[in-house]
Amino acid sequence: MKLTDLYQQFRNPDIIKALAAQINQYSSQITSNINIMEVCGGHTHTIMKYGLKQLLPANINFIHGPGCPVCIMPKERIDHAAALAQLPDVILLTLGDMIRVPGSNGNLAQYRAKGCDIRPLYDPMDALSIAKDNPNKTIIFFAIGFETSTPMTAVLIDQAEKQQINNLLFHINHVLVPPAIDAVMADPQARVNAFIGPAHVSVISGAKIYQAAVDQYQTPVVVSGFEPVDVMESILRIVKQKYNDTAQLDIQYSRAVNYDGNQAAQALINQYLTLRDSFRWRGLGPIPDSALTLKPEFAHRDAEIIFKQHLPTVEIDDHKACQCGDILRGIANPQDCKVFGKGCSPESPLGSCMVSSEGACNAYYRYTGVTNAG
Amino acid sequence: MPAKRYQQVQLSHGGGGKEMNSLITDMFFKAFSNPILESQEDAAQLNLYGQTAFTTDSFTVEPLFFAGGDIGKLAIAGTVNDLAMMAAQPEYLSCSFIIEEGFAIKDLNTIVQSMATELHQSGARIVCGDTKVVPKGCADGIFINTSGVGRILKPGISVKNLQVGDAIIVSRDIGRHGAAILMARDSLSLESELTSDCATLWPIVEQLIAANIDIHAMRDATRGGLSAVLNEWATASNVGIQVDEKHIPISQEVQGLCELYGFEAFDLANEGTFIIALPQDVAEQALAIMKQYCHCDSASIIGHVIKDNKGKVILNTPWGSSRYLDVPQGELLPRIC
């Protein structure tokens, strides 16, 4: 089998056009707006990158939710990473775009240029070999991400414990999707009346984590894959639910997601991590029980505890002009922000939504404005 | 031969004395043999006439050896290609090495031989050079700088010269070099038969010139890939460029890496792939010439220059929507989830 066989059908133009036709047919019989929040930045990226919005009717709106690990990271946590990286004999490890997120005094790439040993990893498991290769240094993994990437951190902790790699510490910033959905819906201005649920999250946690949102807010939730056909099919399923006036939990990405998820991964996470009392989300503010931290018995690996006296405690708000908070809550679109594409661009982002390729502002900046092109 | 006495480059190989002389004479002169270089004057004496192109580039790559090439091949092909893209026949090159103390003589020799082999592809000659050896830790193995001059055989090719209606051709499948380098990095631990596209482009360009093809703009899509070249052209010529995704050749392996890490092949580097803008009525003729060369058999007309959307590149999807093809930003980093 060719590799392209794995995804080509999910980008088949005929299927995409047929799905668009069906969506248009159903939605023409619905008078109200369908305001779909794609919780995950990956879906935002798909919608923009593949120009799917151009195929859809005017009464379908997208609201870009808080599901991007980079976008929701408050400045003070980046400041923590910077403070740790500046300690003597420390190697700070993190993933991808996190080195571009602005803290209150620059991003991690800038600290790296000043001489700090900061390394973005392709594979979190590389943290083990880096720790083994540098026995006289303290290796700190600045762990980020939603339910999707949490198991990798749990495996790392597990291996560090089993192999007694004592110089590998963790700064845990793992966050959870359901409390963020609650925070969005708690806002009196919330306009969301349907959700596209992140599939990768549900591969681990199962579709069950969205059941409460369906029941409480009477909104359809369709757990969706990330290819264009996946997203279009999920939109069709939402539109059909709206047409039938129902609100159900639905799994479009059934090739990898079930109701209960990966229970082995969940068990490993529960072995090492526990709920944090509160985590301050960028744009959404503090949300109780919305993030994880190391269990007390693993305090010997917790960089937040071991280096507590070096970590700043000041909470830092966004730049005044930045509307990332409203965008993450679904109250504003990227183009509503006064600094969008002017003072704030991917080259010099004011807000995190412009940093990550999965951020709503970044996706809008890169891809939109060509609807007349043919 | 220094390799007989030393296995690693010593600081003394850059000291100006016997060891340095031995390295230059026994390795560099032997590989790059030509009378101008061997005359060992303070500067090379050249015969230049007509309009001349002059370019320089420095090469640092990790790892130094990768599938389909090495830093030496890159250092020659890169500079020669910069000349070729101006329709200039590559003639004379300079070559400077900055070598880290302790670098294996054997590896240096492999790199130098690779440079000598690549020079034959264009007939260019290295006529002057420099060698510096820096203490261990002050460089990452080896850095090479090459500069080159060449006679322009066909004037007027420019980034500012794109005309509305021009066809855009890409010479082969894109993103191979960037993907090959990523796959060769220890941290990825990937196995693939993918090789870099690293190659000298002059022989193909020479044929296009010989056929008197009217070329408006020509550029090798190195760092920043196809996206960077097209955006640069759109801005410099103040035109719009429209390309069709379904016509852009991408290999299975490159697409696979992109799927895995969330990259786009349009953004990945190339080292032997070029883009041409030329009048639509000569596009098929140019394509036919390019396809005669073994690594250009997937050459394709990918789009056109348009008068709207000035300064922008538009990518048309196979299902009828469109989006901007923007330039890549910052380091290429894999997606987080």
Short mmCIF file of N, CA, C and O in Angstrom, two decimals, chain A residues 2-4 7 11 13 16-17 48-52 54-55 69-70 95-100 112 120-123 126 144 148 200 227-228 346-347 358 365-370 373-374, chain B residues 182 185-189 242 245 252 255-257 259 261-264 267 309 312-337:
data_model
loop_
_atom_site.label_atom_id
_atom_site.label_comp_id
_atom_site.label_asym_id
_atom_site.label_seq_id
_atom_site.Cartn_x
_atom_site.Cartn_y
_atom_site.Cartn_z
N LYS A 2 0.48 2.22 -0.79
CA LYS A 2 1.23 3.48 -0.82
C LYS A 2 0.81 4.35 0.36
O LYS A 2 -0.33 4.29 0.81
N LEU A 3 1.77 5.18 0.78
CA LEU A 3 1.47 6.07 1.89
C LEU A 3 0.32 7.01 1.57
O LEU A 3 -0.53 7.29 2.42
N THR A 4 0.28 7.46 0.32
CA THR A 4 -0.78 8.43 -0.04
C THR A 4 -2.17 7.80 0.09
O THR A 4 -3.15 8.52 0.27
N TYR A 7 -4.24 8.84 3.17
CA TYR A 7 -4.96 10.10 3.36
C TYR A 7 -5.64 10.63 2.11
O TYR A 7 -6.49 11.52 2.20
N ARG A 11 -8.91 13.52 1.12
CA ARG A 11 -8.78 14.81 0.42
C ARG A 11 -9.35 14.68 -0.99
O ARG A 11 -8.93 15.41 -1.89
N PRO A 13 -11.43 15.36 -3.97
CA PRO A 13 -12.24 16.53 -4.34
C PRO A 13 -13.72 16.21 -4.55
O PRO A 13 -14.59 16.99 -4.14
N ILE A 16 -15.40 15.81 -1.17
CA ILE A 16 -15.52 17.11 -0.50
C ILE A 16 -16.64 17.94 -1.12
O ILE A 16 -17.47 18.53 -0.41
N LYS A 17 -16.69 17.93 -2.45
CA LYS A 17 -17.74 18.71 -3.13
C LYS A 17 -19.13 18.14 -2.81
O LYS A 17 -20.10 18.89 -2.60
N MET A 48 -8.93 26.53 7.52
CA MET A 48 -8.29 27.64 6.82
C MET A 48 -7.38 27.15 5.69
O MET A 48 -7.42 27.66 4.58
N LYS A 49 -6.56 26.16 6.01
CA LYS A 49 -5.56 25.68 5.05
C LYS A 49 -6.21 25.11 3.79
O LYS A 49 -5.71 25.31 2.69
N TYR A 50 -7.32 24.41 3.98
CA TYR A 50 -7.95 23.80 2.83
C TYR A 50 -9.11 24.65 2.28
O TYR A 50 -9.84 24.19 1.40
N GLY A 51 -9.27 25.83 2.80
CA GLY A 51 -10.27 26.75 2.27
C GLY A 51 -11.69 26.23 2.39
O GLY A 51 -12.54 26.51 1.53
N LEU A 52 -11.99 25.46 3.44
CA LEU A 52 -13.29 24.81 3.54
C LEU A 52 -14.42 25.81 3.75
O LEU A 52 -15.55 25.59 3.31
N GLN A 54 -14.99 28.48 2.38
CA GLN A 54 -15.49 29.00 1.10
C GLN A 54 -16.55 28.09 0.49
O GLN A 54 -17.30 28.50 -0.40
N LEU A 55 -16.61 26.85 0.95
CA LEU A 55 -17.56 25.90 0.37
C LEU A 55 -18.87 25.87 1.14
O LEU A 55 -19.80 25.17 0.74
N PRO A 69 -2.35 24.33 22.58
CA PRO A 69 -1.51 24.39 23.79
C PRO A 69 -0.66 25.65 23.86
O PRO A 69 -0.35 26.13 24.94
N VAL A 70 -0.29 26.16 22.70
CA VAL A 70 0.51 27.38 22.68
C VAL A 70 -0.35 28.60 23.01
O VAL A 70 0.02 29.45 23.81
N LEU A 95 8.56 21.46 23.49
CA LEU A 95 8.09 21.00 22.18
C LEU A 95 7.80 22.19 21.26
O LEU A 95 7.28 23.21 21.70
N GLY A 96 8.13 22.00 20.01
CA GLY A 96 7.71 22.84 18.89
C GLY A 96 7.63 24.33 19.15
O GLY A 96 8.57 24.96 19.64
N ASP A 97 6.48 24.86 18.79
CA ASP A 97 6.25 26.30 18.78
C ASP A 97 6.44 26.98 20.13
O ASP A 97 6.46 28.21 20.20
N MET A 98 6.52 26.19 21.21
CA MET A 98 6.58 26.82 22.53
C MET A 98 7.78 27.75 22.64
O MET A 98 7.75 28.70 23.41
N ILE A 99 8.83 27.52 21.86
CA ILE A 99 9.99 28.41 21.97
C ILE A 99 9.73 29.78 21.34
O ILE A 99 10.53 30.69 21.48
N ARG A 100 8.59 29.93 20.65
CA ARG A 100 8.29 31.23 20.04
C ARG A 100 7.27 32.05 20.81
O ARG A 100 6.97 33.18 20.46
N ARG A 112 17.55 31.44 24.24
CA ARG A 112 18.52 30.51 23.69
C ARG A 112 19.66 31.29 23.01
O ARG A 112 20.84 30.95 23.17
N PRO A 120 14.25 22.49 21.52
CA PRO A 120 12.95 21.96 21.14
C PRO A 120 13.10 20.50 20.71
O PRO A 120 14.01 20.18 19.96
N LEU A 121 12.26 19.63 21.19
CA LEU A 121 12.36 18.21 20.90
C LEU A 121 11.43 17.82 19.76
O LEU A 121 10.34 18.36 19.64
N TYR A 122 11.86 16.88 18.95
CA TYR A 122 10.97 16.26 17.97
C TYR A 122 10.22 15.12 18.65
O TYR A 122 9.07 14.85 18.36
N ASP A 123 10.91 14.44 19.53
CA ASP A 123 10.32 13.30 20.22
C ASP A 123 10.61 13.47 21.71
O ASP A 123 11.78 13.52 22.12
N ASP A 126 13.39 11.73 23.61
CA ASP A 126 14.79 12.16 23.54
C ASP A 126 15.25 12.76 24.87
O ASP A 126 16.46 12.85 25.12
N ILE A 144 3.98 20.39 27.91
CA ILE A 144 2.81 21.17 27.50
C ILE A 144 1.83 20.31 26.73
O ILE A 144 2.18 19.23 26.25
N THR A 148 -3.92 14.92 24.62
CA THR A 148 -3.20 14.22 23.56
C THR A 148 -1.75 13.93 23.91
O THR A 148 -1.25 12.84 23.69
N HIS A 200 -7.76 13.80 18.44
CA HIS A 200 -6.55 13.26 19.07
C HIS A 200 -6.71 13.19 20.59
O HIS A 200 -6.22 12.27 21.23
N GLU A 227 -8.59 15.65 8.58
CA GLU A 227 -8.50 15.79 7.13
C GLU A 227 -9.74 16.55 6.63
O GLU A 227 -10.78 16.58 7.31
N PRO A 228 -9.66 17.13 5.43
CA PRO A 228 -10.79 17.91 4.92
C PRO A 228 -12.11 17.13 4.88
O PRO A 228 -13.16 17.66 5.25
N PRO A 346 2.75 36.99 12.48
CA PRO A 346 3.57 35.84 12.89
C PRO A 346 5.03 36.20 13.13
O PRO A 346 5.70 35.56 13.93
N GLU A 347 5.53 37.24 12.45
CA GLU A 347 6.93 37.63 12.66
C GLU A 347 7.14 38.26 14.03
O GLU A 347 8.16 38.05 14.66
N GLU A 358 -1.22 26.62 14.65
CA GLU A 358 -2.59 26.18 14.92
C GLU A 358 -3.43 27.27 15.57
O GLU A 358 -4.61 27.07 15.86
N TYR A 365 -4.26 34.81 9.30
CA TYR A 365 -3.24 35.66 8.68
C TYR A 365 -2.64 34.98 7.46
O TYR A 365 -2.42 35.58 6.41
N ARG A 366 -2.35 33.70 7.60
CA ARG A 366 -1.65 32.97 6.53
C ARG A 366 -2.55 32.67 5.34
O ARG A 366 -2.10 32.66 4.20
N TYR A 367 -3.81 32.37 5.60
CA TYR A 367 -4.59 31.74 4.54
C TYR A 367 -5.77 32.54 3.98
O TYR A 367 -6.27 32.20 2.92
N THR A 368 -6.25 33.54 4.69
CA THR A 368 -7.55 34.09 4.27
C THR A 368 -7.45 35.31 3.37
O THR A 368 -6.39 35.88 3.19
N GLY A 369 -8.60 35.68 2.83
CA GLY A 369 -8.67 36.90 2.03
C GLY A 369 -8.61 36.62 0.55
O GLY A 369 -8.38 37.52 -0.25
N VAL A 370 -8.80 35.37 0.13
CA VAL A 370 -8.67 35.06 -1.30
C VAL A 370 -9.94 34.42 -1.85
O VAL A 370 -9.90 33.65 -2.79
N ALA A 373 -10.44 34.55 -5.48
CA ALA A 373 -9.45 33.96 -6.37
C ALA A 373 -10.04 32.73 -7.04
O ALA A 373 -10.77 31.98 -6.44
N GLY A 374 -9.73 32.56 -8.21
CA GLY A 374 -10.24 31.37 -8.86
C GLY A 374 -9.27 30.84 -9.83
O GLY A 374 -9.43 29.97 -10.57
N LEU B 182 16.10 16.48 7.40
CA LEU B 182 15.33 16.18 8.62
C LEU B 182 15.41 14.70 8.96
O LEU B 182 15.61 14.32 10.11
N ARG B 185 18.66 13.51 10.60
CA ARG B 185 19.00 13.96 11.95
C ARG B 185 18.72 12.85 12.95
O ARG B 185 17.68 12.19 12.91
N ASP B 186 19.67 12.67 13.86
CA ASP B 186 19.55 11.60 14.86
C ASP B 186 18.24 11.67 15.60
O ASP B 186 17.62 10.66 15.91
N SER B 187 17.82 12.90 15.89
CA SER B 187 16.65 13.05 16.76
C SER B 187 15.38 12.50 16.12
O SER B 187 14.41 12.20 16.81
N LEU B 188 15.36 12.37 14.79
CA LEU B 188 14.14 11.85 14.17
C LEU B 188 14.14 10.33 14.04
O LEU B 188 13.08 9.72 14.05
N SER B 189 15.33 9.74 13.90
CA SER B 189 15.45 8.29 13.79
C SER B 189 14.49 7.71 12.76
O SER B 189 13.79 6.73 13.02
N GLN B 242 -0.77 32.50 -9.26
CA GLN B 242 -1.79 31.51 -8.93
C GLN B 242 -1.25 30.13 -9.28
O GLN B 242 -0.81 29.93 -10.41
N GLU B 245 -2.60 23.24 -6.76
CA GLU B 245 -2.01 22.23 -5.88
C GLU B 245 -1.84 20.89 -6.61
O GLU B 245 -0.83 20.21 -6.46
N GLN B 252 6.23 10.69 -2.65
CA GLN B 252 5.57 9.97 -1.55
C GLN B 252 6.29 10.20 -0.21
O GLN B 252 5.65 10.44 0.80
N GLN B 255 5.91 13.75 1.12
CA GLN B 255 4.55 13.96 1.61
C GLN B 255 4.34 13.22 2.93
O GLN B 255 3.70 13.72 3.85
N GLY B 256 4.96 12.04 3.04
CA GLY B 256 4.84 11.25 4.27
C GLY B 256 5.43 11.99 5.45
O GLY B 256 4.82 12.07 6.52
N LEU B 257 6.61 12.57 5.26
CA LEU B 257 7.24 13.32 6.35
C LEU B 257 6.38 14.52 6.74
O LEU B 257 6.21 14.83 7.92
N GLU B 259 3.15 14.82 6.45
CA GLU B 259 1.97 14.36 7.18
C GLU B 259 2.32 14.07 8.63
O GLU B 259 1.58 14.38 9.56
N TYR B 261 4.81 15.30 10.52
CA TYR B 261 5.24 16.40 11.37
C TYR B 261 4.46 17.69 11.18
O TYR B 261 4.76 18.70 11.82
N GLY B 262 3.48 17.68 10.29
CA GLY B 262 2.69 18.88 10.12
C GLY B 262 3.39 19.94 9.29
O GLY B 262 3.10 21.13 9.43
N PHE B 263 4.34 19.54 8.45
CA PHE B 263 4.99 20.50 7.56
C PHE B 263 4.24 20.58 6.25
O PHE B 263 3.39 19.75 5.95
N GLU B 264 4.63 21.57 5.43
CA GLU B 264 4.13 21.63 4.07
C GLU B 264 5.32 21.51 3.13
O GLU B 264 6.33 22.20 3.29
N ASP B 267 7.16 24.48 1.75
CA ASP B 267 8.08 25.26 2.59
C ASP B 267 9.45 24.62 2.73
O ASP B 267 10.39 25.24 3.24
N ASN B 309 -4.55 40.42 -7.02
CA ASN B 309 -3.84 39.94 -5.83
C ASN B 309 -2.34 40.21 -5.90
O ASN B 309 -1.50 39.34 -5.66
N LYS B 312 0.81 38.67 -3.91
CA LYS B 312 0.34 37.47 -3.19
C LYS B 312 0.43 36.23 -4.06
O LYS B 312 0.36 36.31 -5.29
N VAL B 313 0.55 35.10 -3.39
CA VAL B 313 0.53 33.81 -4.09
C VAL B 313 -0.71 33.05 -3.65
O VAL B 313 -0.97 32.91 -2.45
N ILE B 314 -1.49 32.61 -4.61
CA ILE B 314 -2.73 31.92 -4.30
C ILE B 314 -2.61 30.45 -4.71
O ILE B 314 -2.17 30.13 -5.81
N LEU B 315 -2.99 29.60 -3.77
CA LEU B 315 -2.96 28.16 -4.04
C LEU B 315 -4.39 27.70 -4.23
O LEU B 315 -5.23 27.85 -3.34
N ASN B 316 -4.68 27.14 -5.40
CA ASN B 316 -6.02 26.60 -5.65
C ASN B 316 -6.06 25.13 -5.25
O ASN B 316 -5.21 24.35 -5.67
N THR B 317 -7.04 24.77 -4.43
CA THR B 317 -7.15 23.38 -4.01
C THR B 317 -7.89 22.58 -5.09
O THR B 317 -8.60 23.16 -5.92
N PRO B 318 -7.77 21.26 -5.05
CA PRO B 318 -8.45 20.45 -6.08
C PRO B 318 -9.98 20.47 -5.95
O PRO B 318 -10.66 19.99 -6.83
N TRP B 319 -10.51 20.99 -4.81
CA TRP B 319 -11.97 21.00 -4.65
C TRP B 319 -12.56 22.39 -4.81
O TRP B 319 -13.69 22.64 -4.40
N GLY B 320 -11.79 23.29 -5.39
CA GLY B 320 -12.38 24.55 -5.80
C GLY B 320 -12.24 25.71 -4.83
O GLY B 320 -12.76 26.79 -5.09
N SER B 321 -11.57 25.52 -3.71
CA SER B 321 -11.33 26.66 -2.82
C SER B 321 -9.90 27.16 -3.04
O SER B 321 -9.11 26.54 -3.75
N SER B 322 -9.60 28.28 -2.42
CA SER B 322 -8.28 28.89 -2.60
C SER B 322 -7.78 29.42 -1.28
O SER B 322 -8.57 29.73 -0.39
N ARG B 323 -6.47 29.53 -1.18
CA ARG B 323 -5.90 30.16 0.01
C ARG B 323 -4.57 30.77 -0.37
O ARG B 323 -3.98 30.44 -1.40
N TYR B 324 -4.10 31.67 0.50
CA TYR B 324 -2.77 32.22 0.27
C TYR B 324 -1.72 31.15 0.54
O TYR B 324 -1.85 30.37 1.49
N LEU B 325 -0.70 31.15 -0.27
CA LEU B 325 0.49 30.36 0.04
C LEU B 325 1.51 31.34 0.59
O LEU B 325 2.12 32.09 -0.16
N ASP B 326 1.64 31.35 1.90
CA ASP B 326 2.46 32.35 2.56
C ASP B 326 3.91 31.85 2.66
O ASP B 326 4.17 30.67 2.51
N VAL B 327 4.81 32.78 2.97
CA VAL B 327 6.20 32.36 3.19
C VAL B 327 6.30 31.68 4.55
O VAL B 327 5.62 32.07 5.50
N PRO B 328 7.16 30.68 4.68
CA PRO B 328 7.32 30.04 5.99
C PRO B 328 7.94 31.01 6.99
O PRO B 328 8.71 31.88 6.61
N GLN B 329 7.59 30.83 8.26
CA GLN B 329 8.08 31.73 9.31
C GLN B 329 9.01 30.99 10.26
O GLN B 329 8.69 29.89 10.71
N GLY B 330 10.11 31.61 10.60
CA GLY B 330 10.99 31.11 11.65
C GLY B 330 11.52 29.71 11.39
O GLY B 330 11.62 29.26 10.26
N GLU B 331 11.89 29.03 12.48
CA GLU B 331 12.40 27.67 12.35
C GLU B 331 11.25 26.75 11.96
O GLU B 331 10.12 26.97 12.37
N LEU B 332 11.57 25.70 11.20
CA LEU B 332 10.56 24.69 10.92
C LEU B 332 10.45 23.79 12.14
O LEU B 332 11.38 23.05 12.47
N LEU B 333 9.34 23.86 12.81
CA LEU B 333 9.15 23.06 14.02
C LEU B 333 7.94 22.16 13.84
O LEU B 333 6.94 22.57 13.27
N PRO B 334 8.02 20.95 14.34
CA PRO B 334 6.88 20.05 14.18
C PRO B 334 5.70 20.49 15.03
O PRO B 334 5.87 21.15 16.05
N ARG B 335 4.50 20.12 14.58
CA ARG B 335 3.32 20.47 15.37
C ARG B 335 3.38 19.77 16.72
O ARG B 335 4.05 18.74 16.89
N ILE B 336 2.65 20.32 17.66
CA ILE B 336 2.72 19.81 19.03
C ILE B 336 1.82 18.60 19.21
O ILE B 336 2.17 17.64 19.88
N CYS B 337 0.63 18.65 18.62
CA CYS B 337 -0.26 17.49 18.80
C CYS B 337 -0.98 17.16 17.50
O CYS B 337 -0.86 17.88 16.54
#
